[in-house]
GROMACS .gro file of N, CA and C in nm:
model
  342
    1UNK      N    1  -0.550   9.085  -0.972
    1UNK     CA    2  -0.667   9.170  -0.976
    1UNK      C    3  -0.622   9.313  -1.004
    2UNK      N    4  -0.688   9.374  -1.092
    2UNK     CA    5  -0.652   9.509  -1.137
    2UNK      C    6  -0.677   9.632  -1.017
    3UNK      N    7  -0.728   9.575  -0.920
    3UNK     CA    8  -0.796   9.683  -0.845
    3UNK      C    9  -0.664   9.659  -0.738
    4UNK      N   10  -0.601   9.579  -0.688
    4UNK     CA   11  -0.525   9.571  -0.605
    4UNK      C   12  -0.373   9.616  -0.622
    5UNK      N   13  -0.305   9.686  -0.562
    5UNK     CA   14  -0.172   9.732  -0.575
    5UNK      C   15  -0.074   9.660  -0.423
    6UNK      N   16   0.030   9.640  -0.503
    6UNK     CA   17   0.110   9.587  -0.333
    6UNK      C   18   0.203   9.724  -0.338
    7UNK      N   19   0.268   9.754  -0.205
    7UNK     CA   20   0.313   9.846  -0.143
    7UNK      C   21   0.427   9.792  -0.114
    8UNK      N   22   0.556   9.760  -0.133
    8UNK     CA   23   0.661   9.724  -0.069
    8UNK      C   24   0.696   9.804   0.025
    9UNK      N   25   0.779   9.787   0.162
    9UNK     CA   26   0.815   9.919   0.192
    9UNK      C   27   0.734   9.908   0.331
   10UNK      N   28   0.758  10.003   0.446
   10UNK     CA   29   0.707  10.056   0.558
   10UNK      C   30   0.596  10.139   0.515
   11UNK      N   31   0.586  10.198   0.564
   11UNK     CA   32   0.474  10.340   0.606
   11UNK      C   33   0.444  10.391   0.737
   12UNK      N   34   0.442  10.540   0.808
   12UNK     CA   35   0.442  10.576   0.870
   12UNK      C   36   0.287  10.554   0.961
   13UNK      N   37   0.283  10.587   1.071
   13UNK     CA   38   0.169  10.510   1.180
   13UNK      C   39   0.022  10.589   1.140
   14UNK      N   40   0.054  10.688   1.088
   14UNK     CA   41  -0.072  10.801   1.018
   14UNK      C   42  -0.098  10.733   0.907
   15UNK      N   43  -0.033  10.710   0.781
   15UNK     CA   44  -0.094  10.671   0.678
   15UNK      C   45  -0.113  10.513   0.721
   16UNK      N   46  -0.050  10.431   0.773
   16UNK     CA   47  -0.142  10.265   0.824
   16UNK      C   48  -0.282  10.311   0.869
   17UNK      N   49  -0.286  10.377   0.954
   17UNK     CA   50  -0.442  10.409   1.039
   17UNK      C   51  -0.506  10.443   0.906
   18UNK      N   52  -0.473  10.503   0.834
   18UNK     CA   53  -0.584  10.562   0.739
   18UNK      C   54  -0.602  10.454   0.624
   19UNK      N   55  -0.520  10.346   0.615
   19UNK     CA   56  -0.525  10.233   0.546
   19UNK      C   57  -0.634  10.165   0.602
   20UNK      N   58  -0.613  10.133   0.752
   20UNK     CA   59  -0.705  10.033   0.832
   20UNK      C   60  -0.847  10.067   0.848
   21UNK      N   61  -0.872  10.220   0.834
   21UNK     CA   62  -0.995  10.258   0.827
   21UNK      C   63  -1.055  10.251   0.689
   22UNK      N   64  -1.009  10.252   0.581
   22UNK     CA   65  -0.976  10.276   0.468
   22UNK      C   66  -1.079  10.095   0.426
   23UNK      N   67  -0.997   9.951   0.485
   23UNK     CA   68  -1.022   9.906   0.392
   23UNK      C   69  -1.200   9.822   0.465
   24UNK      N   70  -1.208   9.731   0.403
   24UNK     CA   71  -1.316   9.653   0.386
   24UNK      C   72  -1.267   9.536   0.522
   25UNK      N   73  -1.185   9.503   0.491
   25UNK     CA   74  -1.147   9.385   0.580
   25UNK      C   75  -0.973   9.329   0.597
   26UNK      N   76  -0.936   9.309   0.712
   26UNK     CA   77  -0.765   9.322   0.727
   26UNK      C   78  -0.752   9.142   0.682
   27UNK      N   79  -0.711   9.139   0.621
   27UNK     CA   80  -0.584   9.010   0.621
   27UNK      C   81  -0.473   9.010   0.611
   28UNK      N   82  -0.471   8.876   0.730
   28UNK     CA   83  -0.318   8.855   0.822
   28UNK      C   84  -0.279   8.720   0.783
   29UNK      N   85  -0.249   8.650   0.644
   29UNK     CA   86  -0.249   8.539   0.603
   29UNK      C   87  -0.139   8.469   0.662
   30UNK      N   88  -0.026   8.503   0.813
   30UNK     CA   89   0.098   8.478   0.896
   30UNK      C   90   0.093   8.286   0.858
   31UNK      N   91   0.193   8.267   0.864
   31UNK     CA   92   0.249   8.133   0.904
   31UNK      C   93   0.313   8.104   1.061
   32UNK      N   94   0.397   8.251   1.042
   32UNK     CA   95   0.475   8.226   1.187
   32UNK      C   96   0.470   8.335   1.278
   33UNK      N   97   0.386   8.339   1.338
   33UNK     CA   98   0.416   8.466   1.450
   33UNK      C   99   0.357   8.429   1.563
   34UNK      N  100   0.396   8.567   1.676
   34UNK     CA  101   0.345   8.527   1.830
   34UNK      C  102   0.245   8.625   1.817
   35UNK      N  103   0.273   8.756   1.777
   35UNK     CA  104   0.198   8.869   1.855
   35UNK      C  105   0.185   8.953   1.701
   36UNK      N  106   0.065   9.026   1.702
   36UNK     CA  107   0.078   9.105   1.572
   36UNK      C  108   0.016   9.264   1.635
   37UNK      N  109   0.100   9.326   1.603
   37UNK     CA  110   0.048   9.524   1.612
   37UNK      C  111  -0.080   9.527   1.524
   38UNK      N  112  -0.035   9.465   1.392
   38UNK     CA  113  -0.184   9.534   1.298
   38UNK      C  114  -0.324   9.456   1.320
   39UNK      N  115  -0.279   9.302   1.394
   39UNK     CA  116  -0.458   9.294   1.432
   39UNK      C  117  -0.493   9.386   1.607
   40UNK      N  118  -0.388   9.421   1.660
   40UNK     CA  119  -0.449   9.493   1.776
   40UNK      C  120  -0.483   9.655   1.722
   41UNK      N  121  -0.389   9.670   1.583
   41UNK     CA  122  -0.454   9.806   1.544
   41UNK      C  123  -0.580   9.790   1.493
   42UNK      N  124  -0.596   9.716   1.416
   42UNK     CA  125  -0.724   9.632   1.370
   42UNK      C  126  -0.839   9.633   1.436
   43UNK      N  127  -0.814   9.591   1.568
   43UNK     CA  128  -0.900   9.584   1.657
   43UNK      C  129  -0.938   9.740   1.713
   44UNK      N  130  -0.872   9.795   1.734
   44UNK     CA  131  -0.860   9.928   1.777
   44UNK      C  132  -0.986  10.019   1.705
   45UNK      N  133  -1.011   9.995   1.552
   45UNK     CA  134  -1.043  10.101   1.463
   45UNK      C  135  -1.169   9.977   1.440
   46UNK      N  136  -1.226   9.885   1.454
   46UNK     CA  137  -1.321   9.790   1.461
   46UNK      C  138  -1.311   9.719   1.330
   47UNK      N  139  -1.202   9.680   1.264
   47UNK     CA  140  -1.202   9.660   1.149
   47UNK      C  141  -1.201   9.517   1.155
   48UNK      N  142  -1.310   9.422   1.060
   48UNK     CA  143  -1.326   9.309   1.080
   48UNK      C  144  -1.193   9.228   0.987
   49UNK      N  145  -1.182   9.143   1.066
   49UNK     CA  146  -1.019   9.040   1.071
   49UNK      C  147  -0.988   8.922   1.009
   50UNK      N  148  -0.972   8.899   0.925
   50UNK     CA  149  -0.897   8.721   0.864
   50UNK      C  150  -0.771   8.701   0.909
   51UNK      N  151  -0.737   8.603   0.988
   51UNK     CA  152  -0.615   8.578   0.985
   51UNK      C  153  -0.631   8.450   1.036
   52UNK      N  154  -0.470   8.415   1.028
   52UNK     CA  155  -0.428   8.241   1.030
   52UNK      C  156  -0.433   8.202   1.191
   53UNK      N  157  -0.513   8.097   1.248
   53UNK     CA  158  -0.477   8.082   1.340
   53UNK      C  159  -0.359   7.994   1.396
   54UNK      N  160  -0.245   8.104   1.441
   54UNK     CA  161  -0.121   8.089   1.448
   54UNK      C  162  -0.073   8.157   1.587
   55UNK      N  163   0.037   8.056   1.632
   55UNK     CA  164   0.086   8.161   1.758
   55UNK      C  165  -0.008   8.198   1.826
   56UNK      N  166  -0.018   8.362   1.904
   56UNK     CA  167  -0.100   8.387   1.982
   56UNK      C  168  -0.212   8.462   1.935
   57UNK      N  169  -0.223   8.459   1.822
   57UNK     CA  170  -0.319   8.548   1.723
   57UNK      C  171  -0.409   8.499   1.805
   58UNK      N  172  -0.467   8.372   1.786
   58UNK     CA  173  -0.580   8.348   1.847
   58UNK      C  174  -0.638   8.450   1.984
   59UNK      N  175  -0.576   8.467   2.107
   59UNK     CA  176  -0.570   8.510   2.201
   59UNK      C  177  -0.583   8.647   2.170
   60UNK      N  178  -0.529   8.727   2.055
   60UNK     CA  179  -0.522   8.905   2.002
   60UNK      C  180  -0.639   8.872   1.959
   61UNK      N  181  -0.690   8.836   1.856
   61UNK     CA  182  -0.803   8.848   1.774
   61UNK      C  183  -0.911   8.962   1.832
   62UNK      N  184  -0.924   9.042   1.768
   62UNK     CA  185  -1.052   9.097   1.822
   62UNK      C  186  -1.170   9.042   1.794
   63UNK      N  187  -1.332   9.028   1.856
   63UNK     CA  188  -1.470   8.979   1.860
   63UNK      C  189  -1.499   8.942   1.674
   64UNK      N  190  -1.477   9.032   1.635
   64UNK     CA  191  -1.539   9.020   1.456
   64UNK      C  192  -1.443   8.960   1.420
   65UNK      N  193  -1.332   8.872   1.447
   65UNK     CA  194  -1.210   8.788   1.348
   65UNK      C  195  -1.269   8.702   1.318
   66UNK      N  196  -1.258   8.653   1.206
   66UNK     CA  197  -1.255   8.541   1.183
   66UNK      C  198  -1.115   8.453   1.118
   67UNK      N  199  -1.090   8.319   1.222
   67UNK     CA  200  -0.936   8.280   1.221
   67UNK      C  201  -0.949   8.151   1.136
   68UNK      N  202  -0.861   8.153   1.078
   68UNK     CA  203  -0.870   8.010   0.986
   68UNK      C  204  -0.741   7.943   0.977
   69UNK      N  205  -0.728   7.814   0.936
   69UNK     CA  206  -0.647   7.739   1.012
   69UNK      C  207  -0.561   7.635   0.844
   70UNK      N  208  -0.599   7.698   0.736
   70UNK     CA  209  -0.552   7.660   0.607
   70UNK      C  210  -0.557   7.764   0.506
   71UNK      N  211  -0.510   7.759   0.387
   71UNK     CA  212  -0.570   7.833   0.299
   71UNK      C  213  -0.669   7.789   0.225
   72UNK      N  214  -0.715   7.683   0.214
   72UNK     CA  215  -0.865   7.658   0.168
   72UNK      C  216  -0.950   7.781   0.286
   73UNK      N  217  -0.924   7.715   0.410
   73UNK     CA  218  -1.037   7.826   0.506
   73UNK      C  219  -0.983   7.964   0.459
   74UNK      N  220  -0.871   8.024   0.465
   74UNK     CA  221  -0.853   8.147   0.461
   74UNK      C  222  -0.947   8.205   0.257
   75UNK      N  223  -0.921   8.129   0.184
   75UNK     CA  224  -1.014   8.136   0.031
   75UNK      C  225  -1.174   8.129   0.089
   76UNK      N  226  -1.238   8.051   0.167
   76UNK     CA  227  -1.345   8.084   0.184
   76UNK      C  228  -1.377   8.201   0.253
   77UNK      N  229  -1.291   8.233   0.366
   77UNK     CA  230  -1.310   8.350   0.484
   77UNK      C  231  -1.288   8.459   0.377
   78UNK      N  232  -1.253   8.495   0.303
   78UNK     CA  233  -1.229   8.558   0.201
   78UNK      C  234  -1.387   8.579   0.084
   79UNK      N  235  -1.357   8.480   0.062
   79UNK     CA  236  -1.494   8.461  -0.062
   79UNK      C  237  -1.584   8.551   0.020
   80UNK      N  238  -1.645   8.511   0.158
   80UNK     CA  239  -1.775   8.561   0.246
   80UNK      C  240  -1.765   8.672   0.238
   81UNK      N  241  -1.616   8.762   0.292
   81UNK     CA  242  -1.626   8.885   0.309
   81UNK      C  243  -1.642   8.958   0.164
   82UNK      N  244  -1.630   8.866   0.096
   82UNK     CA  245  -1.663   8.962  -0.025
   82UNK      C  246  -1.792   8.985  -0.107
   83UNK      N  247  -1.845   8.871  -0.020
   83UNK     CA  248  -1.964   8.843  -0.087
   83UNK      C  249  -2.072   8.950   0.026
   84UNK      N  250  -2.049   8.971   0.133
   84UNK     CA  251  -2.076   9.019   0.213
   84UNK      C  252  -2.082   9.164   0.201
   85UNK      N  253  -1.952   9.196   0.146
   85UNK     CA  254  -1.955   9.366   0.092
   85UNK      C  255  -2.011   9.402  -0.006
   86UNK      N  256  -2.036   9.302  -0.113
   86UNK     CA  257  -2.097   9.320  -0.242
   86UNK      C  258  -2.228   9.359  -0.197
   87UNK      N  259  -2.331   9.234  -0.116
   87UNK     CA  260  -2.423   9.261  -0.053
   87UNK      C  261  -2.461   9.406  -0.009
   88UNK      N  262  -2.399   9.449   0.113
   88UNK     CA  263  -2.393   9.622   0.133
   88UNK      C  264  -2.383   9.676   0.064
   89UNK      N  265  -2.299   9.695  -0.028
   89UNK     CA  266  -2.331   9.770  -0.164
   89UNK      C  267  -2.436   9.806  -0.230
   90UNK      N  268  -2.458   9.694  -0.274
   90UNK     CA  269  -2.616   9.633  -0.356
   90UNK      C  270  -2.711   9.742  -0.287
   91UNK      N  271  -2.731   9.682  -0.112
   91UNK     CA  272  -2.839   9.757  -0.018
   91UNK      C  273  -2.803   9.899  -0.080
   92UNK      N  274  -2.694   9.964  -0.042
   92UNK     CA  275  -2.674  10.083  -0.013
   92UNK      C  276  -2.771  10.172  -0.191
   93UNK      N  277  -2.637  10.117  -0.307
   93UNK     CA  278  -2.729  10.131  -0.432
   93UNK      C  279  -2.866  10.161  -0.392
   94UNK      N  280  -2.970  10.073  -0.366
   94UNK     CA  281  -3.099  10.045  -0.363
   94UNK      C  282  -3.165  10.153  -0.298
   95UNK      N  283  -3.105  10.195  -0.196
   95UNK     CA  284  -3.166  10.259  -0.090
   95UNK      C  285  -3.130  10.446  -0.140
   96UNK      N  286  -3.059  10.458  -0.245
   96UNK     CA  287  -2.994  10.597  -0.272
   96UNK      C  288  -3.085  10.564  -0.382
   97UNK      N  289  -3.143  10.430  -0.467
   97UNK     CA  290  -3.195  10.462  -0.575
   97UNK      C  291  -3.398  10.457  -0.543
   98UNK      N  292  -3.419  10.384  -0.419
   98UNK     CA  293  -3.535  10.377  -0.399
   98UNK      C  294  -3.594  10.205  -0.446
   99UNK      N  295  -3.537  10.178  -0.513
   99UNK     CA  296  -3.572  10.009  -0.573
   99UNK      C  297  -3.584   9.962  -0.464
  100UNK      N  298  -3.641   9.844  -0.447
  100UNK     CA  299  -3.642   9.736  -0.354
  100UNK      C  300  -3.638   9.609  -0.440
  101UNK      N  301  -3.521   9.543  -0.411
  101UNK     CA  302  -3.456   9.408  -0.494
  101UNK      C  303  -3.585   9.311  -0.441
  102UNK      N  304  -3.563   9.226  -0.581
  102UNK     CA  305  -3.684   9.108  -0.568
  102UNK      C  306  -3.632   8.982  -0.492
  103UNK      N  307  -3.657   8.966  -0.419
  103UNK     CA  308  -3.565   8.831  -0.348
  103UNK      C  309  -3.634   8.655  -0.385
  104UNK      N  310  -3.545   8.597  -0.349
  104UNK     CA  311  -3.662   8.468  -0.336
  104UNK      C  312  -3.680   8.411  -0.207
  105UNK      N  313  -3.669   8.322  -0.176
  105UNK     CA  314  -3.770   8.238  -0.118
  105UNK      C  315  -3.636   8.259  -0.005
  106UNK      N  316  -3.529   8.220   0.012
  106UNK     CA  317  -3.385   8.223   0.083
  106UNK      C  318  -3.359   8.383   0.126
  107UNK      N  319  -3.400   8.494   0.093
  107UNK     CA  320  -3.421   8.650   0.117
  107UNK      C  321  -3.282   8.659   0.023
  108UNK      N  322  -3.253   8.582  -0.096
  108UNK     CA  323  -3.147   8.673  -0.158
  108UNK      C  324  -3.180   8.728  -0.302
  109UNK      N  325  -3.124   8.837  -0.316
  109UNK     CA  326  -3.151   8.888  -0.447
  109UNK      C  327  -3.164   8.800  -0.579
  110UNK      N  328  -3.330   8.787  -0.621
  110UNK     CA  329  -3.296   8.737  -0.720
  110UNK      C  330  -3.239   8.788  -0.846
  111UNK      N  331  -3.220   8.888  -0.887
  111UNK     CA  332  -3.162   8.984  -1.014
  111UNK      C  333  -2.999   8.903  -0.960
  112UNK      N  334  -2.927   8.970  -0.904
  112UNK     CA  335  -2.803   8.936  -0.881
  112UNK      C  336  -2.776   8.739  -0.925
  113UNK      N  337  -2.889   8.659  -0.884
  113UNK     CA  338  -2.860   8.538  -0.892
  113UNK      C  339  -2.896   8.498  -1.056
  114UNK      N  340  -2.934   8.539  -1.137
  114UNK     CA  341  -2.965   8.541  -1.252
  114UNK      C  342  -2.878   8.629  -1.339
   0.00000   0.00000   0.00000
């Protein structure tokens, strides 16, 4: 995806925080771990969570995680949140432009589904 860049490398505890506030949603796609810093930072800054349920993640997770237990689940937990932000968007658009989207019968946008 053109929009995404990877970061090799550390980063200092100021620029992570401003990452975590920064994005849409944290994923923690782990295979092997006990304990993770970035979903308790995660949790910290209310940032809603994907990760593998692995180790003790389960037990860290903060209230808004959602834990998945494959990568099929982790591709859907994924798909939602995106479909989810698109959504807010859409609203937000609407509401700076005054429109009110035509929905159908299910309350979802019909323009977008067409």
């Amino acid at each position: 995806d053109p929009r995404a860049t990877v970061h090799e490398g550390y980063v200092d505890d100021h620029l992570f925080d401003i990452w975590l506030v920064a994005c849409d949603v944290v994923v923690l796609p782990y295979r092997h771990i006990w304990s993770s810093g970035v979903i308790e930072r995660a949790g910290l800054y209310g940032r809603p969570v994907i990760a593998t349920r692995v180790g003790g993640l389960e037990h860290q997770a903060p209230p808004n995680a959602t834990l998945v237990n494959d990568d099929s689940e982790l591709q859907s937990a994924m798909e939602r949140a995106y479909a989810t932000r698109a959504a807010e968007d859409l609203g937000a658009d609407l509401e700076r432009s005054g429109d009110q989207p035509a929905l159908n019968a299910h309350g979802e946008n019909r323009s977008a589904l067409t």
